[in-house]
XYZ file of C-alpha atoms in Angstrom:
535
model
C 263.363 176.930 147.967
C 262.133 175.667 144.693
C 264.304 174.004 142.076
C 264.678 175.849 138.595
C 262.931 174.663 135.774
C 263.677 171.239 134.443
C 265.963 170.708 131.195
C 264.910 168.513 128.245
C 262.873 171.172 126.810
C 260.147 170.861 129.426
C 258.327 174.405 129.007
C 256.062 176.104 131.717
C 253.185 176.235 130.239
C 253.126 172.424 129.310
C 254.159 171.596 132.670
C 250.987 174.040 133.724
C 248.788 171.373 131.868
C 249.843 168.540 134.354
C 247.565 169.599 136.916
C 245.009 167.249 138.245
C 241.936 169.128 136.500
C 243.600 168.283 133.104
C 246.267 165.653 133.892
C 245.835 162.531 131.364
C 245.598 159.251 133.520
C 248.488 156.946 132.202
C 248.099 153.153 132.563
C 245.525 153.842 135.448
C 243.932 150.881 136.614
C 239.869 150.930 137.974
C 240.059 151.961 141.380
C 236.477 150.384 142.513
C 236.019 150.950 146.399
C 233.198 148.966 147.315
C 232.304 146.763 150.999
C 232.669 144.129 148.109
C 236.846 144.551 148.511
C 237.299 142.661 151.861
C 241.072 142.683 151.847
C 242.736 142.934 154.934
C 245.815 145.512 155.353
C 248.312 143.306 156.347
C 248.859 139.258 156.503
C 251.732 137.093 157.102
C 253.107 133.997 155.424
C 255.289 131.570 156.850
C 258.553 132.604 158.810
C 259.355 134.865 161.799
C 259.581 137.845 160.345
C 256.686 140.317 162.008
C 254.852 143.469 160.318
C 254.256 145.112 163.278
C 250.755 146.844 163.737
C 252.598 149.625 165.649
C 255.411 151.470 163.384
C 257.716 152.677 166.644
C 260.267 150.090 166.216
C 261.008 151.632 162.728
C 260.871 155.194 163.814
C 263.810 156.928 163.346
C 264.584 159.683 165.844
C 264.978 163.359 164.945
C 268.419 164.237 164.899
C 270.273 168.103 164.769
C 270.250 167.868 160.694
C 268.419 170.504 159.181
C 264.766 169.520 158.499
C 265.771 166.164 159.734
C 263.677 163.185 158.455
C 263.593 161.904 161.843
C 259.764 161.137 162.919
C 259.890 160.118 166.823
C 259.075 163.562 167.842
C 257.706 166.834 165.883
C 259.956 170.116 166.133
C 257.632 172.094 167.800
C 259.523 175.421 166.258
C 257.491 174.274 163.495
C 253.611 174.433 162.579
C 251.950 171.200 162.903
C 249.205 170.822 159.803
C 247.182 168.327 161.881
C 244.761 171.339 162.048
C 243.711 174.292 159.836
C 246.086 176.989 159.479
C 245.670 180.801 158.261
C 248.099 182.212 156.056
C 247.936 185.767 155.353
C 249.259 187.211 151.565
C 250.848 190.496 151.950
C 251.532 192.120 148.474
C 254.414 194.228 148.120
C 255.305 196.879 145.278
C 258.242 199.314 145.107
C 258.724 202.797 144.212
C 260.836 202.028 140.865
C 257.544 199.905 139.289
C 253.773 199.938 138.893
C 252.580 196.758 139.193
C 250.949 195.639 136.517
C 249.368 192.778 138.032
C 246.615 193.165 140.840
C 246.376 191.413 144.167
C 243.234 189.050 143.326
C 245.247 188.046 140.135
C 248.110 186.434 141.907
C 245.868 184.976 144.615
C 244.386 183.195 141.717
C 248.082 181.969 140.771
C 248.502 179.714 144.263
C 245.052 179.143 145.412
C 242.885 177.205 145.756
C 245.647 174.915 143.986
C 248.104 175.120 147.071
C 244.911 174.442 149.786
C 243.764 171.304 147.293
C 247.751 169.913 146.746
C 247.342 169.624 150.759
C 243.562 168.774 151.478
C 244.390 165.852 148.999
C 247.871 165.020 150.450
C 246.757 165.101 153.880
C 243.022 162.670 153.659
C 241.277 166.381 154.230
C 243.173 166.075 157.670
C 244.635 169.705 156.881
C 243.156 172.906 155.534
C 245.447 175.792 154.623
C 243.299 179.035 154.740
C 244.813 181.728 152.636
C 243.869 185.317 153.816
C 244.951 187.669 150.706
C 245.053 191.258 151.317
C 243.248 193.196 148.800
C 245.820 195.682 147.828
C 249.257 196.525 147.088
C 251.398 197.553 150.303
C 254.481 199.923 149.278
C 258.031 199.368 150.008
C 260.196 202.178 150.999
C 262.886 201.162 148.862
C 263.640 200.438 145.197
C 263.229 196.883 144.161
C 267.141 197.126 142.865
C 268.205 198.244 146.182
C 267.869 194.871 147.805
C 269.753 192.679 145.703
C 267.312 190.048 145.173
C 268.699 186.644 144.087
C 268.956 183.097 144.816
C 272.034 183.128 147.479
C 271.055 186.513 148.725
C 272.821 188.380 151.053
C 271.763 187.965 154.652
C 272.138 191.487 154.920
C 269.977 192.575 151.997
C 267.671 190.027 153.099
C 267.089 191.073 156.869
C 266.488 194.581 155.739
C 263.932 193.538 152.977
C 262.033 191.819 155.827
C 262.250 194.527 158.295
C 261.291 197.192 155.660
C 258.413 194.719 154.445
C 257.169 193.770 158.090
C 256.885 197.690 158.859
C 255.077 198.465 155.619
C 252.482 195.820 156.605
C 251.852 196.131 160.069
C 249.758 198.927 159.930
C 247.352 197.009 157.576
C 247.472 193.598 158.572
C 247.090 191.953 161.914
C 249.802 189.451 162.295
C 248.693 187.750 165.373
C 245.780 186.190 163.537
C 247.923 184.257 161.345
C 250.157 181.085 161.330
C 251.742 181.804 158.032
C 253.104 184.546 156.475
C 253.523 185.161 152.926
C 255.570 188.315 151.719
C 254.750 188.153 147.774
C 256.700 190.616 145.692
C 255.679 192.682 142.129
C 256.682 189.763 139.780
C 257.478 192.679 137.453
C 259.838 195.178 139.354
C 263.150 195.277 137.956
C 265.081 193.852 141.191
C 262.806 191.009 141.452
C 264.592 187.700 141.198
C 262.155 184.509 140.780
C 264.490 182.359 141.575
C 265.341 183.796 144.926
C 261.417 182.395 146.480
C 262.448 180.462 149.306
C 261.357 180.026 153.412
C 263.345 182.241 155.534
C 264.068 180.572 158.717
C 265.139 183.663 161.259
C 267.517 182.971 164.145
C 266.307 185.992 165.819
C 262.490 185.940 165.541
C 260.685 189.230 164.308
C 257.565 190.725 166.252
C 254.241 191.942 165.238
C 251.023 192.895 166.998
C 253.049 190.922 169.673
C 253.400 187.852 167.778
C 256.280 185.941 167.015
C 257.354 185.763 163.534
C 259.848 182.997 163.128
C 259.780 182.250 159.412
C 258.344 184.332 156.403
C 257.771 182.662 152.687
C 259.527 185.386 150.605
C 257.350 184.648 147.020
C 259.286 186.533 143.693
C 257.758 183.965 141.302
C 256.912 185.676 137.794
C 253.001 185.714 136.906
C 251.840 182.844 136.119
C 254.269 181.314 138.494
C 255.913 177.675 138.441
C 253.554 174.946 138.890
C 253.302 174.175 142.829
C 255.734 176.251 143.534
C 254.275 177.768 146.694
C 253.056 174.119 148.359
C 256.377 173.139 147.867
C 257.627 176.124 150.140
C 254.861 175.727 152.241
C 256.234 172.233 152.780
C 259.513 174.135 154.546
C 257.228 175.655 156.718
C 256.422 172.208 158.382
C 260.203 170.847 158.792
C 260.166 169.331 155.373
C 263.394 169.283 153.590
C 264.722 169.622 149.656
C 264.741 166.758 148.459
C 266.518 167.703 144.883
C 270.296 167.217 144.406
C 272.174 170.606 143.712
C 274.844 170.587 141.452
C 277.669 172.302 142.458
C 278.401 174.058 138.842
C 274.540 174.675 138.782
C 274.243 172.944 135.330
C 273.671 169.509 135.803
C 270.959 167.242 136.960
C 268.991 168.809 139.955
C 266.565 165.484 140.780
C 268.832 162.277 140.992
C 267.730 161.777 144.336
C 263.839 161.384 144.413
C 263.191 162.341 140.432
C 258.999 163.010 140.077
C 258.096 161.291 143.389
C 257.899 164.001 145.869
C 257.067 167.475 145.697
C 259.825 168.823 147.903
C 262.080 167.418 145.076
C 260.264 168.844 142.312
C 257.617 171.207 142.247
C 257.069 170.068 138.458
C 257.093 166.480 139.224
C 254.394 163.998 137.656
C 253.963 162.226 140.933
C 254.252 165.114 143.723
C 252.340 163.827 146.118
C 254.787 163.622 149.561
C 256.223 160.392 150.322
C 254.462 158.118 152.984
C 257.244 158.919 155.257
C 256.149 162.554 154.810
C 252.840 162.116 155.485
C 253.734 160.186 158.885
C 255.871 162.853 160.144
C 253.301 165.699 159.606
C 250.794 163.261 161.509
C 248.411 162.509 158.453
C 248.840 158.671 158.448
C 247.522 156.644 161.692
C 250.043 154.242 163.501
C 248.404 151.067 161.908
C 248.741 152.515 158.664
C 252.635 152.065 158.698
C 253.525 148.770 158.765
C 257.300 148.261 160.548
C 258.875 144.925 158.934
C 261.037 143.210 161.461
C 263.186 140.233 161.754
C 264.068 137.564 159.222
C 261.519 135.708 156.855
C 258.814 136.824 154.582
C 256.188 139.107 155.147
C 253.171 139.716 153.035
C 251.408 143.173 152.565
C 248.421 144.587 151.203
C 249.231 148.269 150.370
C 246.499 150.676 149.308
C 247.881 153.633 146.985
C 249.152 156.422 148.857
C 247.069 159.012 147.215
C 244.450 157.049 147.839
C 241.769 159.015 150.257
C 238.747 158.109 152.481
C 236.546 160.647 151.003
C 236.932 162.493 147.702
C 238.954 165.403 148.797
C 240.016 165.656 145.169
C 236.948 166.932 144.001
C 236.521 169.299 146.852
C 238.109 172.649 147.927
C 238.133 173.508 151.269
C 235.735 175.907 152.701
C 236.669 178.932 154.657
C 234.523 181.843 154.976
C 236.473 185.481 156.480
C 234.747 186.292 159.546
C 234.568 189.795 161.220
C 237.582 191.336 161.157
C 239.510 189.054 159.152
C 241.470 190.262 155.771
C 239.561 188.195 153.437
C 239.602 184.476 152.583
C 239.306 181.927 150.195
C 236.262 179.973 150.248
C 235.484 176.407 148.424
C 237.882 178.374 145.770
C 235.408 180.517 144.228
C 235.925 184.195 143.153
C 234.440 187.052 142.468
C 233.684 189.336 139.378
C 236.737 191.366 141.156
C 238.634 188.280 141.152
C 238.880 188.227 144.903
C 237.661 184.879 147.020
C 234.281 184.841 147.982
C 233.219 184.556 151.725
C 230.724 181.504 152.821
C 228.326 183.999 152.229
C 229.565 184.767 148.726
C 230.665 188.077 149.664
C 234.058 189.327 148.036
C 236.863 190.153 150.309
C 236.806 193.409 148.598
C 239.189 196.462 148.986
C 238.073 196.678 152.841
C 239.402 193.573 153.008
C 236.327 191.997 154.995
C 234.137 189.534 154.152
C 231.521 187.953 157.371
C 231.494 184.577 157.482
C 228.151 182.670 158.785
C 229.705 182.105 162.228
C 231.291 185.421 162.308
C 234.838 184.198 162.146
C 237.151 181.992 160.076
C 235.700 178.850 159.607
C 236.460 175.619 157.404
C 236.359 172.007 157.040
C 238.586 170.519 160.105
C 238.754 167.402 157.552
C 239.584 164.887 160.825
C 239.613 161.445 158.994
C 238.431 159.027 162.003
C 240.583 155.485 161.297
C 239.477 152.192 163.042
C 241.376 150.905 165.455
C 242.720 148.106 163.667
C 245.795 145.718 164.316
C 248.266 143.343 162.448
C 248.553 140.166 163.176
C 250.976 137.331 163.495
C 252.152 134.930 161.219
C 249.678 132.263 160.021
C 246.929 135.138 159.765
C 243.739 134.462 157.650
C 241.783 136.478 155.620
C 238.073 136.499 155.643
C 235.305 138.434 153.453
C 232.120 140.414 153.854
C 229.445 137.518 155.029
C 232.221 135.220 155.537
C 232.844 133.675 159.388
C 236.638 131.714 159.802
C 237.588 130.012 162.653
C 240.819 130.772 164.538
C 243.524 128.180 165.930
C 242.020 129.111 169.422
C 238.850 128.373 168.201
C 237.046 131.725 168.222
C 234.421 132.506 165.370
C 234.856 135.277 163.612
C 231.477 137.512 162.140
C 230.430 138.818 159.525
C 232.589 142.310 159.289
C 235.784 141.916 157.442
C 238.490 141.021 159.703
C 242.009 138.833 160.154
C 242.474 136.276 162.327
C 245.672 134.940 163.618
C 246.565 131.553 165.931
C 245.071 131.987 168.851
C 243.983 135.822 168.358
C 240.816 137.140 168.623
C 239.349 138.777 165.531
C 241.046 142.415 164.901
C 238.884 145.311 163.764
C 235.824 144.128 164.581
C 233.413 146.569 162.605
C 235.945 148.600 160.932
C 235.663 149.805 157.590
C 236.791 147.140 154.721
C 239.956 147.829 153.093
C 239.558 149.614 149.494
C 238.326 153.082 151.704
C 241.452 154.959 152.160
C 242.266 153.973 155.586
C 244.487 150.709 155.214
C 248.403 150.672 155.240
C 249.774 152.925 153.484
C 253.161 152.307 154.124
C 255.883 149.276 155.042
C 259.231 150.155 156.601
C 262.206 148.257 157.665
C 264.999 149.717 159.850
C 268.727 149.407 158.400
C 270.512 151.205 161.212
C 270.423 153.884 163.929
C 269.628 156.681 161.566
C 268.099 154.826 158.204
C 265.515 153.068 156.935
C 263.967 151.614 153.729
C 260.034 152.750 152.709
C 257.606 150.794 150.764
C 254.680 152.625 149.368
C 252.065 151.550 146.050
C 251.685 154.685 144.022
C 249.242 154.968 141.358
C 247.347 157.623 139.182
C 244.989 159.337 141.857
C 244.999 162.507 143.787
C 247.964 164.271 143.181
C 249.398 161.899 141.561
C 246.870 161.818 138.713
C 249.480 162.361 135.835
C 251.849 159.690 137.085
C 253.986 157.895 134.536
C 254.086 154.529 136.069
C 252.502 152.994 138.842
C 253.784 150.168 141.212
C 255.480 149.857 144.568
C 258.120 152.776 144.744
C 261.191 151.764 147.303
C 263.406 154.494 148.997
C 266.142 155.264 151.418
C 265.621 157.511 154.645
C 268.299 159.172 156.402
C 267.359 160.849 159.712
C 270.623 162.737 159.785
C 271.101 163.831 156.222
C 270.709 167.491 156.106
C 267.963 169.319 153.818
C 269.367 169.061 150.253
C 272.167 166.483 150.889
C 270.031 163.593 149.883
C 268.146 162.887 153.177
C 265.508 160.526 150.484
C 266.694 158.772 148.017
C 264.308 156.729 145.446
C 265.423 153.025 144.965
C 265.900 152.465 141.312
C 263.977 149.185 140.477
C 264.593 149.579 136.749
C 268.384 150.913 136.675
C 268.684 150.038 132.773
C 265.517 151.692 131.485
C 263.883 154.986 131.701
C 259.993 156.372 131.195
C 258.168 159.720 130.017
C 261.107 161.157 128.716
C 259.305 164.172 127.155
C 257.345 164.979 130.972
C 259.299 163.718 133.338
C 261.837 165.797 135.271
C 264.354 162.817 135.498
C 263.336 160.087 133.081
C 265.761 157.326 134.667
C 263.900 157.240 138.022
C 260.303 157.491 136.301
C 259.971 153.889 135.954
C 261.523 153.239 139.149
C 258.631 151.339 140.984
C 258.374 147.585 141.145
C 255.651 146.604 139.021
C 252.989 143.463 139.274
C 254.515 140.197 138.463
C 258.442 142.021 139.297
C 260.756 140.733 141.863
C 263.634 143.175 142.872
C 266.132 143.025 145.425
C 267.454 146.366 146.989
C 270.782 147.213 146.340
C 273.542 147.016 149.066
C 270.536 145.606 151.472
C 269.472 141.703 151.724
C 265.958 142.946 151.068
C 263.836 141.609 148.121
C 260.533 142.815 147.150
C 257.731 140.808 145.111
C 254.553 142.439 143.932
C 252.159 139.709 143.453
C 249.089 141.462 142.436
C 247.207 144.639 141.627
C 243.239 144.381 142.580
C 240.233 146.363 141.073
C 240.222 147.994 144.293
C 243.672 149.520 143.612
C 245.365 147.375 145.950
C 248.908 145.918 145.640
C 249.847 142.928 147.398
C 253.588 142.747 148.289
C 255.786 140.375 149.511
C 258.995 141.516 151.311
C 261.740 138.831 152.172
C 264.912 139.948 154.752
C 267.723 138.269 156.267
C 268.490 135.520 153.809
C 270.215 135.364 150.170
C 267.497 136.200 147.844
C 269.740 136.319 144.491
């Protein structure tokens, strides 16, 4: 469920202006991703602390908590977004109101923006393919009869879902889709925009021989809140709500994570998903998560979380509607009738059909093949393009950017140099059976293009904490100041990251993080010290 509009006088129009296309690049640092930037993803200095190449020792187990942040296994009750998923948008009208908007206009409220968000967040590994129905489908009862509201009576909500499924089943083949969006007429008198949410069904509904376990019920006004559908779709992928809901409904909702993850606020200045969530969803390769263990000092070079191997921010998912499909988004293009165009430039049209060149729904899988990299042991050295170096084991390493350690062969021979979006994205320290600290670099690019502050963000993760109860909490490296007070959803955390030249001890943990450098490639050199007094 999305959180309400933030306080501090922030208007919806102002927030809508913070989309990637029109967002200012605040405190931006040039990002020159060239092969001349031959920094290794991870290196170590003296001390017994190790940054393991595989993240397994820092993996928290999935618990019975709703939307648990455990990452050891995937909850198969949810679709995992590591392949293209098809989503149907069913537009519902009511007998007590004549719609003043069209399905095409409402489709444009959400797409291609939602697909683009996930394309960027996943580094091109996931494509959300929307299939909007071209016409309104009439519900059998007035909108006011369903008593729609945020904390919805389960019986009324169940009646709404059953009526919607029955009304749409004759026109929609639900067996073709992975995700179902029921989009209500936003101007109907009984519709409450605050009731937009994902409904998880204990007893699945059936349609066209397929179980439907969850449905996104959309009641947003036109135009809707920014990125609200992306937030709800995150729940479809087992991501929790990260906001804090005040008991009286009047306090701050964003005290846990502020602007720093879409699941905290759809209004955030830095809404890209946490590295932890990208790890959970399968978008980070094992070598991109460094597990820091033991005591001592570990030096890491972190790529910005939003940095991708390809410029996915400039390209929307290319999707066509195949024979028998009900309409689709195609590269974000819309025809003169306002409906999405298929790959051949044909409108999905009143009949809801568009013939793609392959005769079926197609699109970029966007799979990114990462090099088989490993993390090195204490005493490692970093070498650059064209350089040669001899390790303590007497081995000469070649011209490809590599990292070597005592007695170790070259690692990642022929791998793409750091700076191409395939480097280390996150460091993790296990702090308990169900808890961990995570460290990631956040910069002004991709989904974070409107960020308030750049630097290394620190946050706590608890896998046993329920959705909405604070399973993730950002640690504020500047607790006595705030940032972007006129734009941020929660200014006290807007300047939370550790900046260049700063050293910060994590409260309650014997862990200190220092940010030593921010290179022209966008890389952040970070030193993490654990297990001994650092004050």
